[in-house]
Amino acid sequence: MNGDDRSDQDLLDATRRGDRSAFGVLYERHRAFVWRTALRMSSGNETLALDVSQEVFAWLLGRCRRRLTLTSLLTTFLYPAIKNIMLSMLD
């Protein structure tokens, strides 16, 4: 991590306002969780896990365009996105 101590909510808000570096911090902070979760859900298929990870962060960036208020940890918010994107890629 780069030492940015802003909360995930603050980073989401900054991203919505156009701060590209804020999204980079979110990415660095949560990429390992997204990757590990996608890898586990794909039964170790690294290519699929990478594709899912990319789509999850693209989806999150799209969600940042409007106000997103976290009521729990960002990982709690990301988990169903990982699952749903994985399922859509398996169809």
PDB file of N, CA and C in Angstrom:
ATOM      1  N   MET A   1       0.864  -1.175   0.000  1.00  0.00           N
ATOM      2  CA  MET A   1       0.000   0.000   0.000  1.00  0.00           C
ATOM      3  C   MET A   1       0.903   1.229   0.000  1.00  0.00           C
ATOM      4  N   ASN A   2       0.409   2.324  -0.477  1.00  0.00           N
ATOM      5  CA  ASN A   2       1.230   3.515  -0.639  1.00  0.00           C
ATOM      6  C   ASN A   2       1.194   4.448   0.562  1.00  0.00           C
ATOM      7  N   GLY A   3       0.585   4.041   1.646  1.00  0.00           N
ATOM      8  CA  GLY A   3       0.542   4.887   2.831  1.00  0.00           C
ATOM      9  C   GLY A   3      -0.633   5.845   2.879  1.00  0.00           C
ATOM     10  N   ASP A   4      -1.518   5.789   1.914  1.00  0.00           N
ATOM     11  CA  ASP A   4      -2.705   6.646   1.915  1.00  0.00           C
ATOM     12  C   ASP A   4      -3.662   6.118   2.968  1.00  0.00           C
ATOM     13  N   ASP A   5      -3.944   6.930   3.978  1.00  0.00           N
ATOM     14  CA  ASP A   5      -4.779   6.453   5.076  1.00  0.00           C
ATOM     15  C   ASP A   5      -6.240   6.876   4.965  1.00  0.00           C
ATOM     16  N   ARG A   6      -6.643   7.377   3.797  1.00  0.00           N
ATOM     17  CA  ARG A   6      -8.054   7.714   3.607  1.00  0.00           C
ATOM     18  C   ARG A   6      -8.895   6.450   3.645  1.00  0.00           C
ATOM     19  N   SER A   7     -10.110   6.581   4.129  1.00  0.00           N
ATOM     20  CA  SER A   7     -11.016   5.436   4.159  1.00  0.00           C
ATOM     21  C   SER A   7     -11.429   5.082   2.730  1.00  0.00           C
ATOM     22  N   ASP A   8     -11.935   3.870   2.579  1.00  0.00           N
ATOM     23  CA  ASP A   8     -12.451   3.471   1.267  1.00  0.00           C
ATOM     24  C   ASP A   8     -13.552   4.415   0.809  1.00  0.00           C
ATOM     25  N   GLN A   9     -14.413   4.831   1.735  1.00  0.00           N
ATOM     26  CA  GLN A   9     -15.488   5.768   1.372  1.00  0.00           C
ATOM     27  C   GLN A   9     -14.911   7.081   0.859  1.00  0.00           C
ATOM     28  N   ASP A  10     -13.882   7.596   1.536  1.00  0.00           N
ATOM     29  CA  ASP A  10     -13.245   8.831   1.075  1.00  0.00           C
ATOM     30  C   ASP A  10     -12.629   8.650  -0.308  1.00  0.00           C
ATOM     31  N   LEU A  11     -12.035   7.496  -0.540  1.00  0.00           N
ATOM     32  CA  LEU A  11     -11.434   7.227  -1.852  1.00  0.00           C
ATOM     33  C   LEU A  11     -12.497   7.095  -2.937  1.00  0.00           C
ATOM     34  N   LEU A  12     -13.611   6.453  -2.621  1.00  0.00           N
ATOM     35  CA  LEU A  12     -14.720   6.363  -3.582  1.00  0.00           C
ATOM     36  C   LEU A  12     -15.253   7.753  -3.926  1.00  0.00           C
ATOM     37  N   ASP A  13     -15.410   8.585  -2.899  1.00  0.00           N
ATOM     38  CA  ASP A  13     -15.903   9.948  -3.123  1.00  0.00           C
ATOM     39  C   ASP A  13     -14.920  10.754  -3.969  1.00  0.00           C
ATOM     40  N   ALA A  14     -13.633  10.598  -3.684  1.00  0.00           N
ATOM     41  CA  ALA A  14     -12.609  11.318  -4.452  1.00  0.00           C
ATOM     42  C   ALA A  14     -12.592  10.836  -5.902  1.00  0.00           C
ATOM     43  N   THR A  15     -12.772   9.554  -6.101  1.00  0.00           N
ATOM     44  CA  THR A  15     -12.833   9.008  -7.459  1.00  0.00           C
ATOM     45  C   THR A  15     -14.012   9.601  -8.213  1.00  0.00           C
ATOM     46  N   ARG A  16     -15.151   9.684  -7.556  1.00  0.00           N
ATOM     47  CA  ARG A  16     -16.351  10.264  -8.182  1.00  0.00           C
ATOM     48  C   ARG A  16     -16.099  11.711  -8.604  1.00  0.00           C
ATOM     49  N   ARG A  17     -15.284  12.408  -7.833  1.00  0.00           N
ATOM     50  CA  ARG A  17     -14.962  13.801  -8.157  1.00  0.00           C
ATOM     51  C   ARG A  17     -13.843  13.922  -9.193  1.00  0.00           C
ATOM     52  N   GLY A  18     -13.320  12.781  -9.672  1.00  0.00           N
ATOM     53  CA  GLY A  18     -12.327  12.831 -10.740  1.00  0.00           C
ATOM     54  C   GLY A  18     -10.891  12.595 -10.311  1.00  0.00           C
ATOM     55  N   ASP A  19     -10.656  12.242  -9.070  1.00  0.00           N
ATOM     56  CA  ASP A  19      -9.297  11.981  -8.582  1.00  0.00           C
ATOM     57  C   ASP A  19      -8.887  10.569  -8.991  1.00  0.00           C
ATOM     58  N   ARG A  20      -8.142  10.471 -10.077  1.00  0.00           N
ATOM     59  CA  ARG A  20      -7.742   9.162 -10.599  1.00  0.00           C
ATOM     60  C   ARG A  20      -6.822   8.410  -9.645  1.00  0.00           C
ATOM     61  N   SER A  21      -5.997   9.138  -8.924  1.00  0.00           N
ATOM     62  CA  SER A  21      -5.078   8.465  -8.006  1.00  0.00           C
ATOM     63  C   SER A  21      -5.833   7.790  -6.872  1.00  0.00           C
ATOM     64  N   ALA A  22      -6.993   8.309  -6.506  1.00  0.00           N
ATOM     65  CA  ALA A  22      -7.789   7.693  -5.444  1.00  0.00           C
ATOM     66  C   ALA A  22      -8.241   6.299  -5.859  1.00  0.00           C
ATOM     67  N   PHE A  23      -8.632   6.136  -7.116  1.00  0.00           N
ATOM     68  CA  PHE A  23      -9.030   4.807  -7.574  1.00  0.00           C
ATOM     69  C   PHE A  23      -7.827   3.876  -7.593  1.00  0.00           C
ATOM     70  N   GLY A  24      -6.669   4.403  -7.924  1.00  0.00           N
ATOM     71  CA  GLY A  24      -5.446   3.600  -7.885  1.00  0.00           C
ATOM     72  C   GLY A  24      -5.167   3.066  -6.491  1.00  0.00           C
ATOM     73  N   VAL A  25      -5.430   3.884  -5.486  1.00  0.00           N
ATOM     74  CA  VAL A  25      -5.250   3.440  -4.105  1.00  0.00           C
ATOM     75  C   VAL A  25      -6.242   2.332  -3.777  1.00  0.00           C
ATOM     76  N   LEU A  26      -7.496   2.500  -4.186  1.00  0.00           N
ATOM     77  CA  LEU A  26      -8.497   1.444  -3.974  1.00  0.00           C
ATOM     78  C   LEU A  26      -8.067   0.145  -4.656  1.00  0.00           C
ATOM     79  N   TYR A  27      -7.583   0.274  -5.867  1.00  0.00           N
ATOM     80  CA  TYR A  27      -7.125  -0.902  -6.603  1.00  0.00           C
ATOM     81  C   TYR A  27      -6.001  -1.608  -5.858  1.00  0.00           C
ATOM     82  N   GLU A  28      -4.995  -0.866  -5.483  1.00  0.00           N
ATOM     83  CA  GLU A  28      -3.861  -1.465  -4.769  1.00  0.00           C
ATOM     84  C   GLU A  28      -4.288  -2.077  -3.444  1.00  0.00           C
ATOM     85  N   ARG A  29      -5.206  -1.442  -2.781  1.00  0.00           N
ATOM     86  CA  ARG A  29      -5.671  -1.900  -1.468  1.00  0.00           C
ATOM     87  C   ARG A  29      -6.470  -3.197  -1.567  1.00  0.00           C
ATOM     88  N   HIS A  30      -7.214  -3.394  -2.656  1.00  0.00           N
ATOM     89  CA  HIS A  30      -8.157  -4.519  -2.719  1.00  0.00           C
ATOM     90  C   HIS A  30      -7.871  -5.531  -3.818  1.00  0.00           C
ATOM     91  N   ARG A  31      -6.844  -5.317  -4.607  1.00  0.00           N
ATOM     92  CA  ARG A  31      -6.606  -6.230  -5.729  1.00  0.00           C
ATOM     93  C   ARG A  31      -6.281  -7.654  -5.278  1.00  0.00           C
ATOM     94  N   ALA A  32      -5.555  -7.802  -4.182  1.00  0.00           N
ATOM     95  CA  ALA A  32      -5.217  -9.157  -3.719  1.00  0.00           C
ATOM     96  C   ALA A  32      -6.479  -9.908  -3.294  1.00  0.00           C
ATOM     97  N   PHE A  33      -7.385  -9.230  -2.598  1.00  0.00           N
ATOM     98  CA  PHE A  33      -8.639  -9.866  -2.194  1.00  0.00           C
ATOM     99  C   PHE A  33      -9.445 -10.295  -3.419  1.00  0.00           C
ATOM    100  N   VAL A  34      -9.571  -9.398  -4.391  1.00  0.00           N
ATOM    101  CA  VAL A  34     -10.353  -9.707  -5.587  1.00  0.00           C
ATOM    102  C   VAL A  34      -9.713 -10.872  -6.336  1.00  0.00           C
ATOM    103  N   TRP A  35      -8.403 -10.838  -6.479  1.00  0.00           N
ATOM    104  CA  TRP A  35      -7.684 -11.897  -7.199  1.00  0.00           C
ATOM    105  C   TRP A  35      -7.838 -13.244  -6.487  1.00  0.00           C
ATOM    106  N   ARG A  36      -7.597 -13.270  -5.193  1.00  0.00           N
ATOM    107  CA  ARG A  36      -7.693 -14.526  -4.437  1.00  0.00           C
ATOM    108  C   ARG A  36      -9.112 -15.103  -4.492  1.00  0.00           C
ATOM    109  N   THR A  37     -10.087 -14.233  -4.346  1.00  0.00           N
ATOM    110  CA  THR A  37     -11.480 -14.686  -4.371  1.00  0.00           C
ATOM    111  C   THR A  37     -11.844 -15.230  -5.745  1.00  0.00           C
ATOM    112  N   ALA A  38     -11.462 -14.505  -6.789  1.00  0.00           N
ATOM    113  CA  ALA A  38     -11.751 -14.961  -8.155  1.00  0.00           C
ATOM    114  C   ALA A  38     -11.003 -16.255  -8.463  1.00  0.00           C
ATOM    115  N   LEU A  39      -9.785 -16.375  -8.002  1.00  0.00           N
ATOM    116  CA  LEU A  39      -9.005 -17.592  -8.242  1.00  0.00           C
ATOM    117  C   LEU A  39      -9.651 -18.793  -7.549  1.00  0.00           C
ATOM    118  N   ARG A  40     -10.099 -18.582  -6.322  1.00  0.00           N
ATOM    119  CA  ARG A  40     -10.776 -19.657  -5.582  1.00  0.00           C
ATOM    120  C   ARG A  40     -12.087 -20.046  -6.291  1.00  0.00           C
ATOM    121  N   MET A  41     -12.854 -19.053  -6.720  1.00  0.00           N
ATOM    122  CA  MET A  41     -14.134 -19.334  -7.382  1.00  0.00           C
ATOM    123  C   MET A  41     -13.955 -20.013  -8.736  1.00  0.00           C
ATOM    124  N   SER A  42     -12.794 -19.791  -9.360  1.00  0.00           N
ATOM    125  CA  SER A  42     -12.541 -20.374 -10.681  1.00  0.00           C
ATOM    126  C   SER A  42     -11.792 -21.693 -10.589  1.00  0.00           C
ATOM    127  N   SER A  43     -11.680 -22.225  -9.386  1.00  0.00           N
ATOM    128  CA  SER A  43     -10.964 -23.495  -9.162  1.00  0.00           C
ATOM    129  C   SER A  43      -9.530 -23.432  -9.670  1.00  0.00           C
ATOM    130  N   GLY A  44      -8.898 -22.286  -9.486  1.00  0.00           N
ATOM    131  CA  GLY A  44      -7.488 -22.143  -9.834  1.00  0.00           C
ATOM    132  C   GLY A  44      -7.199 -21.719 -11.256  1.00  0.00           C
ATOM    133  N   ASN A  45      -8.219 -21.356 -12.017  1.00  0.00           N
ATOM    134  CA  ASN A  45      -8.012 -20.914 -13.398  1.00  0.00           C
ATOM    135  C   ASN A  45      -7.519 -19.463 -13.367  1.00  0.00           C
ATOM    136  N   GLU A  46      -6.208 -19.284 -13.522  1.00  0.00           N
ATOM    137  CA  GLU A  46      -5.607 -17.957 -13.399  1.00  0.00           C
ATOM    138  C   GLU A  46      -6.066 -16.990 -14.483  1.00  0.00           C
ATOM    139  N   THR A  47      -6.248 -17.484 -15.688  1.00  0.00           N
ATOM    140  CA  THR A  47      -6.699 -16.612 -16.781  1.00  0.00           C
ATOM    141  C   THR A  47      -8.095 -16.079 -16.492  1.00  0.00           C
ATOM    142  N   LEU A  48      -8.987 -16.954 -16.082  1.00  0.00           N
ATOM    143  CA  LEU A  48     -10.342 -16.535 -15.748  1.00  0.00           C
ATOM    144  C   LEU A  48     -10.342 -15.597 -14.548  1.00  0.00           C
ATOM    145  N   ALA A  49      -9.539 -15.898 -13.546  1.00  0.00           N
ATOM    146  CA  ALA A  49      -9.459 -15.037 -12.358  1.00  0.00           C
ATOM    147  C   ALA A  49      -8.968 -13.644 -12.726  1.00  0.00           C
ATOM    148  N   LEU A  50      -8.002 -13.562 -13.635  1.00  0.00           N
ATOM    149  CA  LEU A  50      -7.505 -12.256 -14.083  1.00  0.00           C
ATOM    150  C   LEU A  50      -8.594 -11.494 -14.818  1.00  0.00           C
ATOM    151  N   ASP A  51      -9.310 -12.178 -15.707  1.00  0.00           N
ATOM    152  CA  ASP A  51     -10.405 -11.529 -16.440  1.00  0.00           C
ATOM    153  C   ASP A  51     -11.475 -11.014 -15.481  1.00  0.00           C
ATOM    154  N   VAL A  52     -11.838 -11.833 -14.516  1.00  0.00           N
ATOM    155  CA  VAL A  52     -12.852 -11.433 -13.539  1.00  0.00           C
ATOM    156  C   VAL A  52     -12.354 -10.236 -12.734  1.00  0.00           C
ATOM    157  N   SER A  53     -11.105 -10.274 -12.312  1.00  0.00           N
ATOM    158  CA  SER A  53     -10.544  -9.164 -11.530  1.00  0.00           C
ATOM    159  C   SER A  53     -10.619  -7.857 -12.310  1.00  0.00           C
ATOM    160  N   GLN A  54     -10.253  -7.905 -13.570  1.00  0.00           N
ATOM    161  CA  GLN A  54     -10.310  -6.698 -14.399  1.00  0.00           C
ATOM    162  C   GLN A  54     -11.745  -6.187 -14.506  1.00  0.00           C
ATOM    163  N   GLU A  55     -12.675  -7.087 -14.722  1.00  0.00           N
ATOM    164  CA  GLU A  55     -14.078  -6.686 -14.845  1.00  0.00           C
ATOM    165  C   GLU A  55     -14.632  -6.125 -13.540  1.00  0.00           C
ATOM    166  N   VAL A  56     -14.207  -6.683 -12.426  1.00  0.00           N
ATOM    167  CA  VAL A  56     -14.672  -6.187 -11.121  1.00  0.00           C
ATOM    168  C   VAL A  56     -14.233  -4.744 -10.917  1.00  0.00           C
ATOM    169  N   PHE A  57     -12.985  -4.441 -11.240  1.00  0.00           N
ATOM    170  CA  PHE A  57     -12.529  -3.067 -11.042  1.00  0.00           C
ATOM    171  C   PHE A  57     -13.124  -2.111 -12.073  1.00  0.00           C
ATOM    172  N   ALA A  58     -13.389  -2.587 -13.266  1.00  0.00           N
ATOM    173  CA  ALA A  58     -14.096  -1.753 -14.246  1.00  0.00           C
ATOM    174  C   ALA A  58     -15.517  -1.466 -13.752  1.00  0.00           C
ATOM    175  N   TRP A  59     -16.164  -2.491 -13.196  1.00  0.00           N
ATOM    176  CA  TRP A  59     -17.508  -2.332 -12.632  1.00  0.00           C
ATOM    177  C   TRP A  59     -17.490  -1.341 -11.475  1.00  0.00           C
ATOM    178  N   LEU A  60     -16.491  -1.476 -10.584  1.00  0.00           N
ATOM    179  CA  LEU A  60     -16.400  -0.563  -9.443  1.00  0.00           C
ATOM    180  C   LEU A  60     -16.177   0.872  -9.916  1.00  0.00           C
ATOM    181  N   LEU A  61     -15.342   1.052 -10.915  1.00  0.00           N
ATOM    182  CA  LEU A  61     -15.126   2.401 -11.442  1.00  0.00           C
ATOM    183  C   LEU A  61     -16.429   2.978 -11.977  1.00  0.00           C
ATOM    184  N   GLY A  62     -17.204   2.174 -12.657  1.00  0.00           N
ATOM    185  CA  GLY A  62     -18.513   2.625 -13.140  1.00  0.00           C
ATOM    186  C   GLY A  62     -19.442   3.006 -11.998  1.00  0.00           C
ATOM    187  N   ARG A  63     -19.397   2.252 -10.919  1.00  0.00           N
ATOM    188  CA  ARG A  63     -20.229   2.559  -9.755  1.00  0.00           C
ATOM    189  C   ARG A  63     -19.793   3.859  -9.082  1.00  0.00           C
ATOM    190  N   CYS A  64     -18.527   4.216  -9.231  1.00  0.00           N
ATOM    191  CA  CYS A  64     -18.011   5.439  -8.608  1.00  0.00           C
ATOM    192  C   CYS A  64     -18.549   6.700  -9.277  1.00  0.00           C
ATOM    193  N   ARG A  65     -19.130   6.559 -10.439  1.00  0.00           N
ATOM    194  CA  ARG A  65     -19.649   7.734 -11.144  1.00  0.00           C
ATOM    195  C   ARG A  65     -20.835   8.360 -10.437  1.00  0.00           C
ATOM    196  N   ARG A  66     -21.517   7.569  -9.631  1.00  0.00           N
ATOM    197  CA  ARG A  66     -22.600   8.125  -8.822  1.00  0.00           C
ATOM    198  C   ARG A  66     -22.254   7.864  -7.361  1.00  0.00           C
ATOM    199  N   ARG A  67     -22.941   8.513  -6.504  1.00  0.00           N
ATOM    200  CA  ARG A  67     -22.647   8.400  -5.067  1.00  0.00           C
ATOM    201  C   ARG A  67     -22.826   6.962  -4.608  1.00  0.00           C
ATOM    202  N   LEU A  68     -21.795   6.413  -4.036  1.00  0.00           N
ATOM    203  CA  LEU A  68     -21.818   5.064  -3.506  1.00  0.00           C
ATOM    204  C   LEU A  68     -21.500   5.168  -2.021  1.00  0.00           C
ATOM    205  N   THR A  69     -22.449   4.798  -1.184  1.00  0.00           N
ATOM    206  CA  THR A  69     -22.262   4.882   0.256  1.00  0.00           C
ATOM    207  C   THR A  69     -22.074   3.479   0.810  1.00  0.00           C
ATOM    208  N   LEU A  70     -20.908   3.242   1.371  1.00  0.00           N
ATOM    209  CA  LEU A  70     -20.623   1.943   1.961  1.00  0.00           C
ATOM    210  C   LEU A  70     -21.302   1.830   3.315  1.00  0.00           C
ATOM    211  N   THR A  71     -21.983   0.739   3.533  1.00  0.00           N
ATOM    212  CA  THR A  71     -22.581   0.461   4.841  1.00  0.00           C
ATOM    213  C   THR A  71     -21.810  -0.651   5.542  1.00  0.00           C
ATOM    214  N   SER A  72     -20.793  -1.172   4.867  1.00  0.00           N
ATOM    215  CA  SER A  72     -19.917  -2.193   5.423  1.00  0.00           C
ATOM    216  C   SER A  72     -18.568  -2.066   4.723  1.00  0.00           C
ATOM    217  N   LEU A  73     -17.706  -3.016   4.907  1.00  0.00           N
ATOM    218  CA  LEU A  73     -16.405  -2.986   4.254  1.00  0.00           C
ATOM    219  C   LEU A  73     -16.561  -3.070   2.736  1.00  0.00           C
ATOM    220  N   LEU A  74     -15.625  -2.484   2.022  1.00  0.00           N
ATOM    221  CA  LEU A  74     -15.672  -2.556   0.563  1.00  0.00           C
ATOM    222  C   LEU A  74     -15.569  -4.005   0.091  1.00  0.00           C
ATOM    223  N   THR A  75     -14.819  -4.827   0.782  1.00  0.00           N
ATOM    224  CA  THR A  75     -14.720  -6.228   0.383  1.00  0.00           C
ATOM    225  C   THR A  75     -16.081  -6.922   0.453  1.00  0.00           C
ATOM    226  N   THR A  76     -16.911  -6.539   1.406  1.00  0.00           N
ATOM    227  CA  THR A  76     -18.263  -7.089   1.505  1.00  0.00           C
ATOM    228  C   THR A  76     -19.084  -6.687   0.284  1.00  0.00           C
ATOM    229  N   PHE A  77     -18.853  -5.492  -0.210  1.00  0.00           N
ATOM    230  CA  PHE A  77     -19.529  -4.973  -1.396  1.00  0.00           C
ATOM    231  C   PHE A  77     -18.994  -5.656  -2.663  1.00  0.00           C
ATOM    232  N   LEU A  78     -17.676  -5.943  -2.679  1.00  0.00           N
ATOM    233  CA  LEU A  78     -17.056  -6.522  -3.864  1.00  0.00           C
ATOM    234  C   LEU A  78     -17.345  -8.011  -4.041  1.00  0.00           C
ATOM    235  N   TYR A  79     -17.520  -8.732  -2.949  1.00  0.00           N
ATOM    236  CA  TYR A  79     -17.681 -10.182  -3.041  1.00  0.00           C
ATOM    237  C   TYR A  79     -18.812 -10.603  -3.983  1.00  0.00           C
ATOM    238  N   PRO A  80     -20.028 -10.069  -3.830  1.00  0.00           N
ATOM    239  CA  PRO A  80     -21.081 -10.476  -4.767  1.00  0.00           C
ATOM    240  C   PRO A  80     -20.785 -10.053  -6.208  1.00  0.00           C
ATOM    241  N   ALA A  81     -20.069  -8.953  -6.376  1.00  0.00           N
ATOM    242  CA  ALA A  81     -19.700  -8.540  -7.733  1.00  0.00           C
ATOM    243  C   ALA A  81     -18.757  -9.568  -8.350  1.00  0.00           C
ATOM    244  N   ILE A  82     -17.788 -10.033  -7.573  1.00  0.00           N
ATOM    245  CA  ILE A  82     -16.863 -11.064  -8.064  1.00  0.00           C
ATOM    246  C   ILE A  82     -17.657 -12.309  -8.449  1.00  0.00           C
ATOM    247  N   LYS A  83     -18.537 -12.728  -7.575  1.00  0.00           N
ATOM    248  CA  LYS A  83     -19.340 -13.933  -7.813  1.00  0.00           C
ATOM    249  C   LYS A  83     -20.205 -13.791  -9.063  1.00  0.00           C
ATOM    250  N   ASN A  84     -20.902 -12.680  -9.197  1.00  0.00           N
ATOM    251  CA  ASN A  84     -21.794 -12.487 -10.337  1.00  0.00           C
ATOM    252  C   ASN A  84     -21.039 -12.358 -11.645  1.00  0.00           C
ATOM    253  N   ILE A  85     -19.915 -11.673 -11.626  1.00  0.00           N
ATOM    254  CA  ILE A  85     -19.103 -11.552 -12.845  1.00  0.00           C
ATOM    255  C   ILE A  85     -18.527 -12.907 -13.221  1.00  0.00           C
ATOM    256  N   MET A  86     -18.077 -13.665 -12.214  1.00  0.00           N
ATOM    257  CA  MET A  86     -17.563 -15.006 -12.477  1.00  0.00           C
ATOM    258  C   MET A  86     -18.654 -15.870 -13.111  1.00  0.00           C
ATOM    259  N   LEU A  87     -19.838 -15.864 -12.540  1.00  0.00           N
ATOM    260  CA  LEU A  87     -20.936 -16.663 -13.089  1.00  0.00           C
ATOM    261  C   LEU A  87     -21.285 -16.270 -14.519  1.00  0.00           C
ATOM    262  N   SER A  88     -21.263 -14.961 -14.801  1.00  0.00           N
ATOM    263  CA  SER A  88     -21.595 -14.511 -16.161  1.00  0.00           C
ATOM    264  C   SER A  88     -20.520 -14.938 -17.152  1.00  0.00           C
ATOM    265  N   MET A  89     -19.273 -15.027 -16.700  1.00  0.00           N
ATOM    266  CA  MET A  89     -18.201 -15.447 -17.598  1.00  0.00           C
ATOM    267  C   MET A  89     -18.203 -16.969 -17.824  1.00  0.00           C
ATOM    268  N   LEU A  90     -18.784 -17.687 -16.888  1.00  0.00           N
ATOM    269  CA  LEU A  90     -18.845 -19.146 -17.030  1.00  0.00           C
ATOM    270  C   LEU A  90     -20.002 -19.587 -17.916  1.00  0.00           C
ATOM    271  N   ASP A  91     -20.977 -18.721 -18.144  1.00  0.00           N
ATOM    272  CA  ASP A  91     -22.120 -19.082 -19.003  1.00  0.00           C
ATOM    273  C   ASP A  91     -21.739 -19.162 -20.447  1.00  0.00           C
TER     274      ASP A  91
END
